[in-house]
């Protein structure tokens, strides 16, 4: 085994451990937030978060990936960084400023005016996250993965400290301002994370940027549009759930609470295997792309998918067995256990879906993976509209399950067809 291969494996192991730690801290933050805010404030927070993602996606979705790719291959990495930084500042000011100006209208259009404080706090985050993403892409392109890892670690620690520090104040706040506490913690966390990146960046020369700016825009646009479409569908789904619950006879406050229970409590537990499979999916992309033979590639994909399936099945079994304990002890809400037990089989499919997406990216099948995700999101939205009124929040849960399974099945079909073509 060569020295470079050993170094790559060592760096992969280190980054996998960092990813597991960061995602684990994120889960802890979710748990603390859920207990402190309550289901109604959690529902308001989820709606505000979806609106924030719509503003953030154009400013930060595609640029970091393109920066990483260009920095790794371009003769002028400092010029790439300068061009990307200018673009991130302009997009951040445009989208963040737009979010601040349109916040009252957005809150009214989504049927929840208590989102307003959260939206006003999320506005500055667009610029901070956009800049931080550019510096992360630059560091990864230069082969230095430590600054992005430390940046994310600092963000999570600051968020947890902020929410825990305000714990004594949260019960005295109104629902609107309780929901805004995570947004405030996010602003502080992103600010500290960006500071960590800036302290690590070193110096670079100023270089001409106009041609690079055009190249950055052209390459980032398809990625941005892909993620924007997914974000829009998720946002529509979050808006539809309270509407259909109200149509079933629930009050607005009860509908928001049910939506908060699903998106803020149950789904984070369902995504718990992502602490492991997310890192595995990230590693699978370069691993599959670097395979020199079809046989080696097939063996690697089989091992990756079997590992993901094993992780998913174990986590699904644990969630099913401990669902009521989780609902009563962790969240203090027995009804969370009912919904979690019903949706626990989904935890077996999600790790396979994550790893398969990473494998397809390594094979150059990102477009087919995107279409599969778009199809699954569309199915989720349609079934949410049909089933939530009749079956309540359990109908929305079933819709999420079917949508993710559709995405996985379509991805598997595309992957198997590619393998069959490669064999031929």
Short mmCIF file of N, CA and C in Angstrom, two decimals, residues 11-108:
data_model
loop_
_atom_site.label_atom_id
_atom_site.label_comp_id
_atom_site.label_asym_id
_atom_site.label_seq_id
_atom_site.Cartn_x
_atom_site.Cartn_y
_atom_site.Cartn_z
N UNK A 11 -6.86 10.12 6.64
CA UNK A 11 -7.66 11.34 6.61
C UNK A 11 -9.15 11.01 6.56
N UNK A 12 -9.50 9.96 5.79
CA UNK A 12 -10.90 9.55 5.73
C UNK A 12 -11.41 9.10 7.09
N UNK A 13 -10.57 8.33 7.82
CA UNK A 13 -10.97 7.86 9.15
C UNK A 13 -11.15 9.03 10.11
N UNK A 14 -10.23 10.00 10.04
CA UNK A 14 -10.32 11.17 10.92
C UNK A 14 -11.58 11.97 10.62
N UNK A 15 -11.87 12.22 9.33
CA UNK A 15 -13.04 13.01 8.97
C UNK A 15 -14.34 12.27 9.27
N UNK A 16 -14.31 10.94 9.15
CA UNK A 16 -15.50 10.17 9.52
C UNK A 16 -15.80 10.32 11.00
N UNK A 17 -14.74 10.25 11.83
CA UNK A 17 -14.91 10.42 13.27
C UNK A 17 -15.44 11.82 13.59
N UNK A 18 -14.88 12.84 12.91
CA UNK A 18 -15.36 14.21 13.12
C UNK A 18 -16.82 14.36 12.71
N UNK A 19 -17.19 13.73 11.59
CA UNK A 19 -18.57 13.80 11.12
C UNK A 19 -19.53 13.16 12.11
N UNK A 20 -19.13 12.01 12.65
CA UNK A 20 -19.95 11.34 13.66
C UNK A 20 -20.11 12.22 14.89
N UNK A 21 -19.02 12.84 15.34
CA UNK A 21 -19.09 13.71 16.51
C UNK A 21 -19.99 14.91 16.28
N UNK A 22 -19.84 15.54 15.11
CA UNK A 22 -20.64 16.74 14.80
C UNK A 22 -22.12 16.39 14.69
N UNK A 23 -22.43 15.29 14.01
CA UNK A 23 -23.83 14.89 13.87
C UNK A 23 -24.41 14.46 15.22
N UNK A 24 -23.58 13.83 16.04
CA UNK A 24 -24.03 13.47 17.38
C UNK A 24 -24.36 14.70 18.21
N UNK A 25 -23.53 15.72 18.12
CA UNK A 25 -23.81 16.97 18.83
C UNK A 25 -25.08 17.62 18.29
N UNK A 26 -25.27 17.52 16.97
CA UNK A 26 -26.50 18.07 16.39
C UNK A 26 -27.74 17.38 16.92
N UNK A 27 -27.65 16.06 17.10
CA UNK A 27 -28.78 15.33 17.68
C UNK A 27 -29.03 15.75 19.12
N UNK A 28 -27.96 15.94 19.89
CA UNK A 28 -28.11 16.41 21.27
C UNK A 28 -28.79 17.77 21.30
N UNK A 29 -28.39 18.65 20.38
CA UNK A 29 -29.00 19.97 20.30
C UNK A 29 -30.49 19.86 19.98
N UNK A 30 -30.83 18.97 19.07
CA UNK A 30 -32.24 18.75 18.73
C UNK A 30 -33.03 18.29 19.94
N UNK A 31 -32.46 17.38 20.69
CA UNK A 31 -33.14 16.83 21.85
C UNK A 31 -33.35 17.91 22.91
N UNK A 32 -32.32 18.70 23.18
CA UNK A 32 -32.43 19.78 24.17
C UNK A 32 -33.48 20.79 23.72
N UNK A 33 -33.42 21.16 22.44
CA UNK A 33 -34.36 22.15 21.91
C UNK A 33 -35.80 21.65 22.01
N UNK A 34 -36.01 20.38 21.68
CA UNK A 34 -37.36 19.82 21.72
C UNK A 34 -37.93 19.85 23.14
N UNK A 35 -37.11 19.49 24.12
CA UNK A 35 -37.59 19.48 25.50
C UNK A 35 -37.88 20.88 26.01
N UNK A 36 -37.06 21.84 25.63
CA UNK A 36 -37.21 23.19 26.16
C UNK A 36 -38.34 23.97 25.49
N UNK A 37 -38.48 23.81 24.17
CA UNK A 37 -39.42 24.66 23.44
C UNK A 37 -40.86 24.18 23.55
N UNK A 38 -41.07 22.86 23.52
CA UNK A 38 -42.44 22.35 23.44
C UNK A 38 -42.85 22.19 22.00
N UNK A 39 -43.88 21.39 21.75
CA UNK A 39 -44.24 21.02 20.38
C UNK A 39 -44.74 22.21 19.56
N UNK A 40 -45.50 23.13 20.18
CA UNK A 40 -46.04 24.24 19.40
C UNK A 40 -44.93 25.17 18.93
N UNK A 41 -44.03 25.56 19.83
CA UNK A 41 -42.91 26.41 19.43
C UNK A 41 -41.99 25.68 18.46
N UNK A 42 -41.89 24.36 18.63
CA UNK A 42 -41.07 23.57 17.72
C UNK A 42 -41.66 23.58 16.31
N UNK A 43 -42.99 23.54 16.21
CA UNK A 43 -43.63 23.63 14.90
C UNK A 43 -43.39 24.96 14.24
N UNK A 44 -43.48 26.06 15.01
CA UNK A 44 -43.20 27.39 14.47
C UNK A 44 -41.74 27.47 14.01
N UNK A 45 -40.84 26.89 14.81
CA UNK A 45 -39.42 26.89 14.45
C UNK A 45 -39.18 26.14 13.14
N UNK A 46 -39.87 25.00 12.95
CA UNK A 46 -39.69 24.22 11.73
C UNK A 46 -40.16 25.00 10.51
N UNK A 47 -41.29 25.67 10.62
CA UNK A 47 -41.77 26.48 9.49
C UNK A 47 -40.79 27.60 9.16
N UNK A 48 -40.28 28.29 10.19
CA UNK A 48 -39.30 29.36 9.96
C UNK A 48 -38.02 28.80 9.34
N UNK A 49 -37.62 27.61 9.78
CA UNK A 49 -36.42 26.99 9.23
C UNK A 49 -36.56 26.67 7.75
N UNK A 50 -37.74 26.23 7.33
CA UNK A 50 -37.96 25.94 5.92
C UNK A 50 -37.90 27.22 5.09
N UNK A 51 -38.49 28.31 5.58
CA UNK A 51 -38.41 29.59 4.87
C UNK A 51 -36.97 30.07 4.79
N UNK A 52 -36.23 29.87 5.87
CA UNK A 52 -34.81 30.25 5.88
C UNK A 52 -34.03 29.45 4.84
N UNK A 53 -34.33 28.16 4.70
CA UNK A 53 -33.63 27.32 3.73
C UNK A 53 -33.90 27.78 2.30
N UNK A 54 -35.11 28.27 2.04
CA UNK A 54 -35.42 28.78 0.71
C UNK A 54 -34.56 29.99 0.37
N UNK A 55 -34.31 30.86 1.36
CA UNK A 55 -33.45 32.02 1.12
C UNK A 55 -31.98 31.62 1.07
N UNK A 56 -31.61 30.61 1.83
CA UNK A 56 -30.20 30.21 1.93
C UNK A 56 -29.73 29.42 0.72
N UNK A 57 -30.59 28.60 0.13
CA UNK A 57 -30.17 27.70 -0.94
C UNK A 57 -29.53 28.43 -2.13
N UNK A 58 -30.11 29.53 -2.66
CA UNK A 58 -29.44 30.21 -3.78
C UNK A 58 -28.07 30.78 -3.40
N UNK A 59 -27.89 31.13 -2.12
CA UNK A 59 -26.64 31.77 -1.70
C UNK A 59 -25.56 30.80 -1.31
N UNK A 60 -25.92 29.57 -0.94
CA UNK A 60 -24.91 28.69 -0.35
C UNK A 60 -24.98 27.24 -0.82
N UNK A 61 -25.88 26.88 -1.71
CA UNK A 61 -26.05 25.46 -2.05
C UNK A 61 -24.95 24.95 -2.98
N UNK A 62 -24.77 25.60 -4.12
CA UNK A 62 -23.84 25.07 -5.11
C UNK A 62 -22.44 25.61 -5.05
N UNK A 63 -22.27 26.80 -4.47
CA UNK A 63 -20.97 27.48 -4.52
C UNK A 63 -19.84 26.71 -3.81
N UNK A 64 -20.05 26.20 -2.58
CA UNK A 64 -18.94 25.48 -1.92
C UNK A 64 -18.44 24.28 -2.72
N UNK A 65 -19.35 23.52 -3.33
CA UNK A 65 -18.94 22.36 -4.11
C UNK A 65 -18.09 22.76 -5.31
N UNK A 66 -18.53 23.81 -6.01
CA UNK A 66 -17.79 24.28 -7.18
C UNK A 66 -16.44 24.85 -6.78
N UNK A 67 -16.39 25.59 -5.66
CA UNK A 67 -15.12 26.15 -5.19
C UNK A 67 -14.13 25.03 -4.89
N UNK A 68 -14.59 23.99 -4.21
CA UNK A 68 -13.71 22.87 -3.89
C UNK A 68 -13.15 22.22 -5.15
N UNK A 69 -14.02 22.04 -6.14
CA UNK A 69 -13.59 21.41 -7.39
C UNK A 69 -12.60 22.29 -8.14
N UNK A 70 -12.86 23.60 -8.26
CA UNK A 70 -11.99 24.49 -9.01
C UNK A 70 -10.66 24.72 -8.30
N UNK A 71 -10.71 24.86 -6.97
CA UNK A 71 -9.48 25.08 -6.23
C UNK A 71 -8.53 23.89 -6.39
N UNK A 72 -9.10 22.68 -6.43
CA UNK A 72 -8.28 21.48 -6.56
C UNK A 72 -7.63 21.37 -7.93
N UNK A 73 -8.26 21.95 -8.96
CA UNK A 73 -7.76 21.76 -10.32
C UNK A 73 -7.24 23.03 -10.98
N UNK A 74 -7.50 24.20 -10.39
CA UNK A 74 -7.18 25.47 -11.03
C UNK A 74 -5.77 25.93 -10.66
N UNK A 75 -5.14 26.63 -11.59
CA UNK A 75 -3.80 27.16 -11.34
C UNK A 75 -3.81 28.41 -10.47
N UNK A 76 -4.97 28.97 -10.28
CA UNK A 76 -5.10 30.21 -9.51
C UNK A 76 -6.12 30.02 -8.40
N UNK A 77 -5.83 29.20 -7.37
CA UNK A 77 -6.82 28.94 -6.31
C UNK A 77 -7.18 30.19 -5.53
N UNK A 78 -6.21 31.11 -5.36
CA UNK A 78 -6.52 32.34 -4.63
C UNK A 78 -7.52 33.20 -5.40
N UNK A 79 -7.38 33.20 -6.73
CA UNK A 79 -8.36 33.93 -7.55
C UNK A 79 -9.74 33.32 -7.46
N UNK A 80 -9.80 31.98 -7.42
CA UNK A 80 -11.09 31.29 -7.25
C UNK A 80 -11.73 31.69 -5.93
N UNK A 81 -10.93 31.71 -4.87
CA UNK A 81 -11.45 32.09 -3.56
C UNK A 81 -11.97 33.51 -3.56
N UNK A 82 -11.20 34.42 -4.15
CA UNK A 82 -11.62 35.82 -4.17
C UNK A 82 -12.92 36.00 -4.95
N UNK A 83 -13.01 35.33 -6.13
CA UNK A 83 -14.23 35.45 -6.93
C UNK A 83 -15.42 34.86 -6.19
N UNK A 84 -15.24 33.70 -5.57
CA UNK A 84 -16.33 33.05 -4.84
C UNK A 84 -16.75 33.88 -3.64
N UNK A 85 -15.77 34.49 -2.97
CA UNK A 85 -16.10 35.30 -1.80
C UNK A 85 -16.95 36.50 -2.19
N UNK A 86 -16.58 37.15 -3.29
CA UNK A 86 -17.38 38.29 -3.74
C UNK A 86 -18.79 37.86 -4.12
N UNK A 87 -18.90 36.73 -4.80
CA UNK A 87 -20.22 36.23 -5.18
C UNK A 87 -21.04 35.89 -3.95
N UNK A 88 -20.40 35.25 -2.95
CA UNK A 88 -21.12 34.89 -1.73
C UNK A 88 -21.61 36.12 -0.99
N UNK A 89 -20.79 37.17 -0.95
CA UNK A 89 -21.20 38.41 -0.27
C UNK A 89 -22.41 39.02 -0.97
N UNK A 90 -22.36 39.09 -2.28
CA UNK A 90 -23.47 39.69 -3.02
C UNK A 90 -24.76 38.88 -2.88
N UNK A 91 -24.63 37.56 -3.05
CA UNK A 91 -25.81 36.71 -2.90
C UNK A 91 -26.34 36.74 -1.47
N UNK A 92 -25.42 36.75 -0.49
CA UNK A 92 -25.84 36.79 0.91
C UNK A 92 -26.59 38.05 1.25
N UNK A 93 -26.09 39.19 0.75
CA UNK A 93 -26.78 40.46 1.00
C UNK A 93 -28.13 40.48 0.30
N UNK A 94 -28.16 39.98 -0.94
CA UNK A 94 -29.41 39.97 -1.71
C UNK A 94 -30.47 39.08 -1.06
N UNK A 95 -30.11 37.81 -0.78
CA UNK A 95 -31.09 36.87 -0.24
C UNK A 95 -31.38 37.14 1.23
N UNK A 96 -30.34 37.47 2.01
CA UNK A 96 -30.57 37.79 3.42
C UNK A 96 -31.38 39.06 3.59
N UNK A 97 -31.04 40.08 2.79
CA UNK A 97 -31.83 41.32 2.84
C UNK A 97 -33.25 41.10 2.38
N UNK A 98 -33.42 40.27 1.34
CA UNK A 98 -34.77 39.95 0.88
C UNK A 98 -35.58 39.24 1.93
N UNK A 99 -34.93 38.34 2.67
CA UNK A 99 -35.63 37.63 3.75
C UNK A 99 -36.07 38.59 4.84
N UNK A 100 -35.21 39.55 5.18
CA UNK A 100 -35.58 40.54 6.20
C UNK A 100 -36.74 41.42 5.73
N UNK A 101 -36.69 41.86 4.48
CA UNK A 101 -37.74 42.75 3.98
C UNK A 101 -39.07 42.03 3.80
N UNK A 102 -38.99 40.77 3.36
CA UNK A 102 -40.22 40.02 3.07
C UNK A 102 -40.71 39.18 4.24
N UNK A 103 -40.02 39.25 5.37
CA UNK A 103 -40.36 38.40 6.51
C UNK A 103 -41.83 38.51 6.93
N UNK A 104 -42.40 39.72 7.07
CA UNK A 104 -43.82 39.79 7.45
C UNK A 104 -44.74 39.13 6.42
N UNK A 105 -44.44 39.32 5.14
CA UNK A 105 -45.28 38.72 4.09
C UNK A 105 -45.12 37.21 4.09
N UNK A 106 -43.89 36.70 4.25
CA UNK A 106 -43.65 35.26 4.27
C UNK A 106 -44.41 34.60 5.42
N UNK A 107 -44.33 35.23 6.60
CA UNK A 107 -45.02 34.68 7.77
C UNK A 107 -46.53 34.62 7.54
N UNK A 108 -47.06 35.66 6.93
CA UNK A 108 -48.50 35.69 6.66
C UNK A 108 -48.87 34.67 5.59
#
